[in-house]
Amino acid sequence: MKKMISGFYVTDKFGTFYKLSEKGNVVTATGINDARVFTQEEIEKHIGKRKKLRMYNLIDTYDFVEAPITEDNTQREDKKPINDMFNVNWETTLSHLNYMSSNIEGYRSSLNMRLSDIDQEICDVMHYLEFEDLDESALIDVSKMLKKMRQNRREIKDEMDRANAMCSTFLTDDFQLKLQQSISMIEKMKMRKYTPRKLEGLFKTDIISSMS
């Protein structure tokens, strides 16, 4: 089991975990085992406060129950036997897909807001360079700031491309309709009732719920 460290995992609305790149940028992780445990100071430094932090979820490490890491379960999705599908929780799966489908436009809107924020910050820095008489040391500091902003902007743009790809190829209006139909069909299954054909006296009641 991964050693538990006090801090927070950072995720988004879709459960994607995040980490820090070698350059100190917040980037997506492949999963919980690849994610970084952020301290409160790192969250404020690398993600920010208030408006920017609203785009993420913080999970206290002590509230997160993690499964043991073994060679078998690290590749379980690729090697999962088809008969294990019998244990799939279809309601949970559909609920997650419905949440993604229902909130994808809000997520894309939040990405546009983040892009607008970073573009305005870059604009401020460019005008700062234009209007201020900076010495060599200050110019170096500003250039580093500008580079980090541009890197952050690239990450936002890449995430926007991924979200747009999901909307155009997967989370379409047709998918949303079929998803609602599937949820409705499963809900109706809970209301099924069985009426005995011949052996009425076999049952304590005339109608047995959730039977076919």
mmCIF file of C-alpha atoms in Angstrom:
data_model
loop_
_atom_site.group_PDB
_atom_site.id
_atom_site.type_symbol
_atom_site.label_atom_id
_atom_site.label_comp_id
_atom_site.label_asym_id
_atom_site.label_seq_id
_atom_site.Cartn_x
_atom_site.Cartn_y
_atom_site.Cartn_z
ATOM 1 C CA MET A 1 0.000 0.000 0.000
ATOM 2 C CA LYS A 2 1.204 3.486 -0.826
ATOM 3 C CA LYS A 3 2.497 5.252 2.293
ATOM 4 C CA MET A 4 -0.102 7.713 3.547
ATOM 5 C CA ILE A 5 1.137 11.299 3.706
ATOM 6 C CA SER A 6 -0.819 14.136 5.262
ATOM 7 C CA GLY A 7 -2.147 16.496 2.607
ATOM 8 C CA PHE A 8 -4.638 16.610 -0.246
ATOM 9 C CA TYR A 9 -5.199 14.917 -3.565
ATOM 10 C CA VAL A 10 -6.363 17.367 -6.233
ATOM 11 C CA THR A 11 -9.050 16.195 -8.665
ATOM 12 C CA ASP A 12 -11.551 17.792 -11.018
ATOM 13 C CA LYS A 13 -15.271 17.208 -11.528
ATOM 14 C CA PHE A 14 -14.591 14.102 -13.567
ATOM 15 C CA GLY A 15 -12.314 12.428 -11.027
ATOM 16 C CA THR A 16 -9.055 13.175 -12.824
ATOM 17 C CA PHE A 17 -6.094 13.328 -10.452
ATOM 18 C CA TYR A 18 -3.338 15.922 -10.736
ATOM 19 C CA LYS A 19 0.373 16.167 -9.993
ATOM 20 C CA LEU A 20 3.275 18.591 -10.516
ATOM 21 C CA SER A 21 5.517 18.357 -13.537
ATOM 22 C CA GLU A 22 9.289 18.720 -13.279
ATOM 23 C CA LYS A 23 8.797 22.380 -14.142
ATOM 24 C CA GLY A 24 6.325 22.862 -11.312
ATOM 25 C CA ASN A 25 3.189 22.966 -13.458
ATOM 26 C CA VAL A 26 -0.070 21.309 -12.413
ATOM 27 C CA VAL A 27 -0.651 18.461 -14.897
ATOM 28 C CA THR A 28 -2.950 15.428 -15.094
ATOM 29 C CA ALA A 29 -1.842 12.192 -13.435
ATOM 30 C CA THR A 30 -2.545 8.691 -14.711
ATOM 31 C CA GLY A 31 -4.329 7.798 -11.479
ATOM 32 C CA ILE A 32 -4.167 7.793 -7.695
ATOM 33 C CA ASN A 33 -0.783 6.073 -7.636
ATOM 34 C CA ASP A 34 0.689 8.733 -9.928
ATOM 35 C CA ALA A 35 -1.002 11.686 -8.190
ATOM 36 C CA ARG A 36 0.761 14.115 -5.890
ATOM 37 C CA VAL A 37 -0.190 14.742 -2.303
ATOM 38 C CA PHE A 38 -0.334 18.542 -2.183
ATOM 39 C CA THR A 39 0.267 20.555 0.968
ATOM 40 C CA GLN A 40 -1.937 23.576 1.643
ATOM 41 C CA GLU A 41 0.984 25.839 0.719
ATOM 42 C CA GLU A 42 1.505 24.040 -2.607
ATOM 43 C CA ILE A 43 -2.188 24.319 -3.430
ATOM 44 C CA GLU A 44 -2.130 28.086 -2.861
ATOM 45 C CA LYS A 45 1.128 28.459 -4.807
ATOM 46 C CA HIS A 46 0.418 26.268 -7.827
ATOM 47 C CA ILE A 47 -3.387 26.362 -8.105
ATOM 48 C CA GLY A 48 -4.432 29.567 -6.385
ATOM 49 C CA LYS A 49 -7.368 30.599 -4.250
ATOM 50 C CA ARG A 50 -11.072 31.311 -4.558
ATOM 51 C CA LYS A 51 -12.101 31.408 -8.244
ATOM 52 C CA LYS A 52 -9.353 29.158 -9.563
ATOM 53 C CA LEU A 53 -9.721 26.670 -6.736
ATOM 54 C CA ARG A 54 -13.428 26.259 -7.550
ATOM 55 C CA MET A 55 -12.429 24.238 -10.606
ATOM 56 C CA TYR A 56 -10.913 21.508 -8.443
ATOM 57 C CA ASN A 57 -11.834 19.165 -5.622
ATOM 58 C CA LEU A 58 -9.528 18.601 -2.632
ATOM 59 C CA ILE A 59 -9.522 15.139 -1.052
ATOM 60 C CA ASP A 60 -7.872 14.751 2.348
ATOM 61 C CA THR A 61 -5.534 11.755 2.177
ATOM 62 C CA TYR A 62 -6.914 10.406 5.454
ATOM 63 C CA ASP A 63 -10.400 10.320 3.935
ATOM 64 C CA PHE A 64 -9.201 8.364 0.915
ATOM 65 C CA VAL A 65 -9.138 4.587 1.187
ATOM 66 C CA GLU A 66 -6.575 3.208 -1.205
ATOM 67 C CA ALA A 67 -6.374 -0.372 -2.479
ATOM 68 C CA PRO A 68 -3.091 -2.327 -2.175
ATOM 69 C CA ILE A 69 -0.838 -2.045 -5.194
ATOM 70 C CA THR A 70 0.021 -5.350 -6.824
ATOM 71 C CA GLU A 71 1.273 -6.343 -10.229
ATOM 72 C CA ASP A 72 -2.102 -7.945 -10.923
ATOM 73 C CA ASN A 73 -4.352 -5.012 -10.091
ATOM 74 C CA THR A 74 -2.138 -2.380 -11.754
ATOM 75 C CA GLN A 75 -3.166 -3.924 -15.078
ATOM 76 C CA ARG A 76 -6.559 -5.277 -13.999
ATOM 77 C CA GLU A 77 -8.493 -3.254 -16.575
ATOM 78 C CA ASP A 78 -6.520 -4.787 -19.455
ATOM 79 C CA LYS A 79 -6.676 -8.351 -18.085
ATOM 80 C CA LYS A 80 -10.168 -8.318 -16.585
ATOM 81 C CA PRO A 81 -12.091 -11.490 -17.593
ATOM 82 C CA ILE A 82 -15.270 -10.807 -19.524
ATOM 83 C CA ASN A 83 -17.366 -12.758 -16.990
ATOM 84 C CA ASP A 84 -16.398 -10.195 -14.339
ATOM 85 C CA MET A 85 -18.829 -7.887 -16.103
ATOM 86 C CA PHE A 86 -21.516 -9.692 -14.108
ATOM 87 C CA ASN A 87 -20.431 -7.644 -11.090
ATOM 88 C CA VAL A 88 -20.605 -4.260 -12.816
ATOM 89 C CA ASN A 89 -22.798 -1.751 -10.988
ATOM 90 C CA TRP A 90 -24.703 -0.487 -14.008
ATOM 91 C CA GLU A 91 -26.599 2.180 -12.073
ATOM 92 C CA THR A 92 -23.364 3.698 -10.781
ATOM 93 C CA THR A 93 -21.785 3.550 -14.237
ATOM 94 C CA LEU A 94 -24.777 5.236 -15.845
ATOM 95 C CA SER A 95 -24.888 7.792 -13.048
ATOM 96 C CA HIS A 96 -21.250 8.739 -13.664
ATOM 97 C CA LEU A 97 -21.821 8.996 -17.395
ATOM 98 C CA ASN A 98 -24.929 11.071 -16.827
ATOM 99 C CA TYR A 99 -23.013 13.402 -14.519
ATOM 100 C CA MET A 100 -20.289 13.809 -17.137
ATOM 101 C CA SER A 101 -22.786 14.391 -19.920
ATOM 102 C CA SER A 102 -24.839 16.866 -17.866
ATOM 103 C CA ASN A 103 -21.840 18.884 -16.674
ATOM 104 C CA ILE A 104 -19.509 18.838 -19.674
ATOM 105 C CA GLU A 105 -20.786 22.186 -20.952
ATOM 106 C CA GLY A 106 -20.245 23.764 -17.540
ATOM 107 C CA TYR A 107 -16.741 22.305 -17.480
ATOM 108 C CA ARG A 108 -15.998 23.714 -20.936
ATOM 109 C CA SER A 109 -17.324 27.081 -19.757
ATOM 110 C CA SER A 110 -15.008 26.963 -16.738
ATOM 111 C CA LEU A 111 -12.081 26.213 -19.047
ATOM 112 C CA ASN A 112 -12.994 29.254 -21.130
ATOM 113 C CA MET A 113 -13.026 31.348 -17.955
ATOM 114 C CA ARG A 114 -9.602 30.029 -16.965
ATOM 115 C CA LEU A 115 -8.282 30.768 -20.464
ATOM 116 C CA SER A 116 -9.676 34.302 -20.269
ATOM 117 C CA ASP A 117 -8.037 34.793 -16.857
ATOM 118 C CA ILE A 118 -4.618 33.646 -18.042
ATOM 119 C CA ASP A 119 -4.889 35.726 -21.240
ATOM 120 C CA GLN A 120 -5.603 38.831 -19.170
ATOM 121 C CA GLU A 121 -2.686 38.036 -16.860
ATOM 122 C CA ILE A 122 -0.396 37.665 -19.873
ATOM 123 C CA CYS A 123 -1.712 40.977 -21.216
ATOM 124 C CA ASP A 124 -0.853 42.657 -17.897
ATOM 125 C CA VAL A 125 2.680 41.256 -17.978
ATOM 126 C CA MET A 126 3.206 42.384 -21.585
ATOM 127 C CA HIS A 127 2.100 45.923 -20.718
ATOM 128 C CA TYR A 128 4.271 45.824 -17.611
ATOM 129 C CA LEU A 129 7.252 45.068 -19.858
ATOM 130 C CA GLU A 130 6.198 47.866 -22.180
ATOM 131 C CA PHE A 131 5.693 50.617 -19.612
ATOM 132 C CA GLU A 132 8.207 49.837 -16.866
ATOM 133 C CA ASP A 133 11.946 50.473 -17.032
ATOM 134 C CA LEU A 134 13.259 47.179 -15.687
ATOM 135 C CA ASP A 135 16.792 46.170 -14.845
ATOM 136 C CA GLU A 136 18.277 42.867 -16.007
ATOM 137 C CA SER A 137 17.303 40.971 -12.853
ATOM 138 C CA ALA A 138 13.683 42.137 -13.069
ATOM 139 C CA LEU A 139 13.543 41.229 -16.758
ATOM 140 C CA ILE A 140 14.653 37.687 -15.943
ATOM 141 C CA ASP A 141 11.992 37.371 -13.243
ATOM 142 C CA VAL A 142 9.285 38.656 -15.568
ATOM 143 C CA SER A 143 10.381 36.351 -18.375
ATOM 144 C CA LYS A 144 10.106 33.363 -16.013
ATOM 145 C CA MET A 145 6.655 34.544 -14.960
ATOM 146 C CA LEU A 146 5.589 34.905 -18.571
ATOM 147 C CA LYS A 147 6.912 31.461 -19.464
ATOM 148 C CA LYS A 148 4.962 29.834 -16.633
ATOM 149 C CA MET A 149 1.805 31.648 -17.710
ATOM 150 C CA ARG A 150 2.257 30.465 -21.278
ATOM 151 C CA GLN A 151 2.771 26.890 -20.080
ATOM 152 C CA ASN A 152 -0.395 27.096 -17.996
ATOM 153 C CA ARG A 153 -2.237 28.479 -20.991
ATOM 154 C CA ARG A 154 -1.060 25.557 -23.124
ATOM 155 C CA GLU A 155 -2.336 23.070 -20.525
ATOM 156 C CA ILE A 156 -5.739 24.777 -20.500
ATOM 157 C CA LYS A 157 -5.882 24.779 -24.306
ATOM 158 C CA ASP A 158 -4.982 21.075 -24.422
ATOM 159 C CA GLU A 159 -7.701 20.281 -21.879
ATOM 160 C CA MET A 160 -10.178 22.286 -23.954
ATOM 161 C CA ASP A 161 -9.247 20.206 -27.004
ATOM 162 C CA ARG A 162 -9.814 16.999 -25.025
ATOM 163 C CA ALA A 163 -13.195 18.224 -23.760
ATOM 164 C CA ASN A 164 -14.199 19.310 -27.276
ATOM 165 C CA ALA A 165 -13.210 15.902 -28.627
ATOM 166 C CA MET A 166 -15.407 14.217 -26.003
ATOM 167 C CA CYS A 167 -18.354 16.419 -26.956
ATOM 168 C CA SER A 168 -17.996 15.896 -30.689
ATOM 169 C CA THR A 169 -17.417 12.124 -30.665
ATOM 170 C CA PHE A 170 -18.950 10.805 -27.435
ATOM 171 C CA LEU A 171 -21.028 13.150 -25.292
ATOM 172 C CA THR A 172 -23.429 14.050 -28.087
ATOM 173 C CA ASP A 173 -27.152 14.836 -27.828
ATOM 174 C CA ASP A 174 -27.883 11.352 -29.140
ATOM 175 C CA PHE A 175 -25.748 9.818 -26.391
ATOM 176 C CA GLN A 176 -27.577 11.855 -23.745
ATOM 177 C CA LEU A 177 -30.922 10.615 -25.077
ATOM 178 C CA LYS A 178 -29.833 6.968 -25.064
ATOM 179 C CA LEU A 179 -28.332 7.381 -21.620
ATOM 180 C CA GLN A 180 -31.619 8.679 -20.232
ATOM 181 C CA GLN A 181 -33.435 5.796 -21.894
ATOM 182 C CA SER A 182 -31.062 3.296 -20.272
ATOM 183 C CA ILE A 183 -31.483 4.882 -16.842
ATOM 184 C CA SER A 184 -35.272 4.853 -17.268
ATOM 185 C CA MET A 185 -35.281 1.175 -18.276
ATOM 186 C CA ILE A 186 -33.217 0.162 -15.247
ATOM 187 C CA GLU A 187 -35.452 2.205 -12.953
ATOM 188 C CA LYS A 188 -38.519 0.473 -14.403
ATOM 189 C CA MET A 189 -36.940 -2.907 -13.617
ATOM 190 C CA LYS A 190 -37.233 -2.059 -9.923
ATOM 191 C CA MET A 191 -41.007 -1.810 -10.323
ATOM 192 C CA ARG A 192 -41.468 -5.232 -11.904
ATOM 193 C CA LYS A 193 -43.938 -7.518 -10.203
ATOM 194 C CA TYR A 194 -44.574 -11.209 -10.489
ATOM 195 C CA THR A 195 -48.028 -12.733 -10.376
ATOM 196 C CA PRO A 196 -48.057 -16.497 -9.761
ATOM 197 C CA ARG A 197 -49.292 -18.479 -12.789
ATOM 198 C CA LYS A 198 -50.616 -21.569 -11.004
ATOM 199 C CA LEU A 199 -49.264 -21.956 -7.476
ATOM 200 C CA GLU A 200 -50.964 -19.004 -5.843
ATOM 201 C CA GLY A 201 -50.804 -20.639 -2.433
ATOM 202 C CA LEU A 202 -47.014 -20.971 -2.678
ATOM 203 C CA PHE A 203 -46.534 -17.286 -1.914
ATOM 204 C CA LYS A 204 -47.518 -15.330 1.161
ATOM 205 C CA THR A 205 -48.692 -12.508 -1.075
ATOM 206 C CA ASP A 206 -50.337 -12.580 -4.466
ATOM 207 C CA ILE A 207 -47.677 -10.389 -6.079
ATOM 208 C CA ILE A 208 -43.936 -10.624 -5.597
ATOM 209 C CA SER A 209 -41.956 -7.479 -6.440
ATOM 210 C CA SER A 210 -38.870 -7.324 -8.673
ATOM 211 C CA MET A 211 -39.406 -10.767 -10.178
ATOM 212 C CA SER A 212 -39.768 -11.850 -13.807
#
